[in-house]
PDB file of C-alpha atoms in Angstrom:
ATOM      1  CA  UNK H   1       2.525 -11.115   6.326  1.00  0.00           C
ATOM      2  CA  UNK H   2       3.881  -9.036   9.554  1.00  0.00           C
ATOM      3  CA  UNK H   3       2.243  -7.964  11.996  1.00  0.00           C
ATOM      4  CA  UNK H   4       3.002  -4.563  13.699  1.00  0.00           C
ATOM      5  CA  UNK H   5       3.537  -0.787  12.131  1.00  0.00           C
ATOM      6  CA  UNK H   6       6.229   1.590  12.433  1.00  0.00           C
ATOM      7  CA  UNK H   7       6.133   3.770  15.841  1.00  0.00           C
ATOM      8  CA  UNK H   8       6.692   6.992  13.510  1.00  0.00           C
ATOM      9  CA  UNK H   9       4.009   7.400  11.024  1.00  0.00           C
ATOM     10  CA  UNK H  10       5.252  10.827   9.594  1.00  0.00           C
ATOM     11  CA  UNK H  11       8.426   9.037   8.204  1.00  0.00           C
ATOM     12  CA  UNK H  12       5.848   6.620   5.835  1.00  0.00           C
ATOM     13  CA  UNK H  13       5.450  10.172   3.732  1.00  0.00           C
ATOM     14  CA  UNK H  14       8.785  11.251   2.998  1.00  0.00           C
ATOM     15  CA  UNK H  15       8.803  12.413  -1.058  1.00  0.00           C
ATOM     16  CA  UNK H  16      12.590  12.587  -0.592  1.00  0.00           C
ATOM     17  CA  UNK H  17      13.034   8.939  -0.140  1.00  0.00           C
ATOM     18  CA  UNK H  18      10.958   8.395  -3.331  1.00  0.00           C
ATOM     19  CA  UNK H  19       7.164   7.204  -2.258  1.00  0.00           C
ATOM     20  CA  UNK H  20       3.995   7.061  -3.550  1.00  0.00           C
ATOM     21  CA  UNK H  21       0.558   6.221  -2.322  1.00  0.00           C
ATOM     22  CA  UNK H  22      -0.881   3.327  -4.426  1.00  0.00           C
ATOM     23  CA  UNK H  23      -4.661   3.603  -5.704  1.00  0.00           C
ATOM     24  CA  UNK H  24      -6.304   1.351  -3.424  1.00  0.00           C
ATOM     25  CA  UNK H  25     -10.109   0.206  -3.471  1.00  0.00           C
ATOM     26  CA  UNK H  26     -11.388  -1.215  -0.233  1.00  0.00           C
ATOM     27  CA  UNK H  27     -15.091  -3.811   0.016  1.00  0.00           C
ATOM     28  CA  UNK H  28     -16.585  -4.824   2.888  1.00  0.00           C
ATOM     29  CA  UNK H  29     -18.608  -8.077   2.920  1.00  0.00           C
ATOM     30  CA  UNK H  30     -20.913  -9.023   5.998  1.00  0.00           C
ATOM     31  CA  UNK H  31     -17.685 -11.206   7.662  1.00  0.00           C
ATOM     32  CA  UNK H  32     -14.593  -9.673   5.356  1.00  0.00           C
ATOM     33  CA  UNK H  33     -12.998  -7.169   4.331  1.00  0.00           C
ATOM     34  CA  UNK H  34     -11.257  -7.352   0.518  1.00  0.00           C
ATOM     35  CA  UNK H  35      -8.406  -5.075  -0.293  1.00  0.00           C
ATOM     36  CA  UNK H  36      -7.381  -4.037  -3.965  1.00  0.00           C
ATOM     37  CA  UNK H  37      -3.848  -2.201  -3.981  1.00  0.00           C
ATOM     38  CA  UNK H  38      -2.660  -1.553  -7.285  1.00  0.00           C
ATOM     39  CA  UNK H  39       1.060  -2.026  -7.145  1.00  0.00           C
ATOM     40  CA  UNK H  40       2.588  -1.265 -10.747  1.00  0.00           C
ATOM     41  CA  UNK H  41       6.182  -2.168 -11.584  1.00  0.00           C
ATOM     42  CA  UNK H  42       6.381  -4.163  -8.100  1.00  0.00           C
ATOM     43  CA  UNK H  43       7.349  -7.621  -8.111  1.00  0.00           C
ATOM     44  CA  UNK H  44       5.160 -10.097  -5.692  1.00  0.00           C
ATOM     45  CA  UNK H  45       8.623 -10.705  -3.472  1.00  0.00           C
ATOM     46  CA  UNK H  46       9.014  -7.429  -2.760  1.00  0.00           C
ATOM     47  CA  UNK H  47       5.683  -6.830  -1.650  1.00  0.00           C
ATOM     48  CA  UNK H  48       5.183  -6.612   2.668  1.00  0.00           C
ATOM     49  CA  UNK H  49       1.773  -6.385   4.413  1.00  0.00           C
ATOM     50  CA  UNK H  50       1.693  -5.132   8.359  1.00  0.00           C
ATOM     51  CA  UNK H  51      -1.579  -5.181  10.276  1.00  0.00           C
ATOM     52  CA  UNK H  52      -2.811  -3.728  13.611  1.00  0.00           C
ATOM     53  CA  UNK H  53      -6.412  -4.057  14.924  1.00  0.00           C
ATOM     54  CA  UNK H  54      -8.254  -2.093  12.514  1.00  0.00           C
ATOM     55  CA  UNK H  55      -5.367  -0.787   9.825  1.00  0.00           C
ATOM     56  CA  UNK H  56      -2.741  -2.460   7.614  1.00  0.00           C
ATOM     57  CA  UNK H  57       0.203  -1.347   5.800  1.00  0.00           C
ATOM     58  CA  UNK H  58       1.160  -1.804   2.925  1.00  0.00           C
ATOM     59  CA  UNK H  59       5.136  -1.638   1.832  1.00  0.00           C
ATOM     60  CA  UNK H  60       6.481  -2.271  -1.394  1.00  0.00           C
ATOM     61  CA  UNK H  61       9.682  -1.683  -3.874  1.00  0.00           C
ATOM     62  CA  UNK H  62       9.419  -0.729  -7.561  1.00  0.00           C
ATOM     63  CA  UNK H  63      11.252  -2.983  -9.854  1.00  0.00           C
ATOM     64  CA  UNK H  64      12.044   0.370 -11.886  1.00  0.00           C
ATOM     65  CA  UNK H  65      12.028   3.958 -10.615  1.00  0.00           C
ATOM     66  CA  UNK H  66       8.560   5.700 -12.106  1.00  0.00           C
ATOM     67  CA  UNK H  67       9.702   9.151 -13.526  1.00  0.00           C
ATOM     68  CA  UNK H  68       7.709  12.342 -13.983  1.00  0.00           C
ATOM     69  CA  UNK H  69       9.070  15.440 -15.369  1.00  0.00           C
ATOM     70  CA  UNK H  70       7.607  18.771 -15.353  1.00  0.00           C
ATOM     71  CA  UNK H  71       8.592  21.726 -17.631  1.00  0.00           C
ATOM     72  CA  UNK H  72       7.236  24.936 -17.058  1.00  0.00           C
ATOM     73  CA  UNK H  73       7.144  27.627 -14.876  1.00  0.00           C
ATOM     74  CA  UNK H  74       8.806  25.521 -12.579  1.00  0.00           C
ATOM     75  CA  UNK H  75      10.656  22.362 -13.547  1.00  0.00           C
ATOM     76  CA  UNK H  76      10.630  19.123 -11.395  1.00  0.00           C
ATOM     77  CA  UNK H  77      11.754  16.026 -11.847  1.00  0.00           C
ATOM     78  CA  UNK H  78      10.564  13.383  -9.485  1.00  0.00           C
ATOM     79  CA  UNK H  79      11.577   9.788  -9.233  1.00  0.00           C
ATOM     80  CA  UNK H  80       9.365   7.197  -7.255  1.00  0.00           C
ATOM     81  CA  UNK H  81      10.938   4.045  -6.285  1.00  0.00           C
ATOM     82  CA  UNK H  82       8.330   2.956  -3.413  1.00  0.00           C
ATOM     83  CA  UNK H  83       4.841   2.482  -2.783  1.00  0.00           C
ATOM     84  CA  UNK H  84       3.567   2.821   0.149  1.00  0.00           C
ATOM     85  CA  UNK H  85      -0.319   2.959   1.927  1.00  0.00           C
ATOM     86  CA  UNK H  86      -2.003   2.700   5.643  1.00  0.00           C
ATOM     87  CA  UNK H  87      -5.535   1.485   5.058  1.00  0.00           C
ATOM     88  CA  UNK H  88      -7.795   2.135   7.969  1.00  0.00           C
ATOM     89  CA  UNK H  89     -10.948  -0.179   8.116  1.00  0.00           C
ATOM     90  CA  UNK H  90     -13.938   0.796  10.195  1.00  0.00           C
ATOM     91  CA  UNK H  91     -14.129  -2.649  11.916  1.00  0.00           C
ATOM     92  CA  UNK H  92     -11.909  -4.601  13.836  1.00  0.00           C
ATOM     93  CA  UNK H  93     -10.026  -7.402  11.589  1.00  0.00           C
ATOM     94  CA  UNK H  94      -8.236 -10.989  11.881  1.00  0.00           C
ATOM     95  CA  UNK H  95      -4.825 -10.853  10.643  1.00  0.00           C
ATOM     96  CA  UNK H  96      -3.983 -14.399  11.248  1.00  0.00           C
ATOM     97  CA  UNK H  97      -7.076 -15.457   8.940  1.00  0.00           C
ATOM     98  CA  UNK H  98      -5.831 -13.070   6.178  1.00  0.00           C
ATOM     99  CA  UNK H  99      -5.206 -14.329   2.591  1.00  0.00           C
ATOM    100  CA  UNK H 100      -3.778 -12.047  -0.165  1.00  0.00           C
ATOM    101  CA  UNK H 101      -2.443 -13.000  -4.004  1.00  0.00           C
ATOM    102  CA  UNK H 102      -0.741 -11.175  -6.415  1.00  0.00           C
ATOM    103  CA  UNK H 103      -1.642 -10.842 -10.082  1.00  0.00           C
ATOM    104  CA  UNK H 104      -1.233  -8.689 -13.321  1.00  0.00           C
ATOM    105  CA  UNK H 105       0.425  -6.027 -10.704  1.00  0.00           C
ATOM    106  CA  UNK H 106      -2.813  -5.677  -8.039  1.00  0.00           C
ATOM    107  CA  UNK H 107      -2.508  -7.232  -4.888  1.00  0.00           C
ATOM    108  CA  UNK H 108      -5.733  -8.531  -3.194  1.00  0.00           C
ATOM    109  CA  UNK H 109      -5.915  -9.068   0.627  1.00  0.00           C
ATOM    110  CA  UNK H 110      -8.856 -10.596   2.252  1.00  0.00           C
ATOM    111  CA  UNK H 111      -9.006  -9.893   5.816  1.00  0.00           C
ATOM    112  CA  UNK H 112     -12.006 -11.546   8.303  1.00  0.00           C
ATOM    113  CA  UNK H 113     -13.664  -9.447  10.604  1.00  0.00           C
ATOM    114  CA  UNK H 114     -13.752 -10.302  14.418  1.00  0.00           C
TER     115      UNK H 114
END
């Protein structure tokens, strides 16, 4: 895990490049926070967490591009090769406490609160 965030923000939502918010569920315990991101085709290597204060990142590269096609009035074809998510939390957090695994293609973070 890294700690800092990208000085742009607007770059992190680029479609051209190919990215895609993961679903993500957030809980909040009395001293933690726990994180669910659900990461499909994404292998655990490829997987980078970033964390300020109060927010983390999450960065990640599909193993395979995810496709959707549209036919219709207007056709679109849209590859996704990245996932990517900036979780704000309403307390501030320890990163240096922070445990995650990866399993089944959801990553779990668990994050202590200060």
């Amino acid at each position: 895990m890294v700690m800092g965030f990208p000085e742009d923000f607007d770059s992190l939502w680029d479609h051209i490049e190919g990215c895609m918010e993961p679903l993500v569920e957030v809980r909040e315990t009395y001293d933690a926070f726990e994180i669910y991101v659900d990461l499909p085709y994404v292998k655990g290597e490829s997987i980078e967490v970033r964390f300020s204060e109060d927010a983390l990142l999450v960065m990640a590269k599909c193993s395979r591009a995810i496709k959707f096609d549209r036919w219709g009035f207007a056709q679109k074809r849209t590859e996704y090769k990245y996932f990517r998510k900036v979780i704000k939390l309403p307390h501030k957090i320890d990163p240096k406490r922070a445990t995650s695994s990866f399993k089944k293609g959801v990553l779990k973070i668990r994050v202590p609160k200060i």
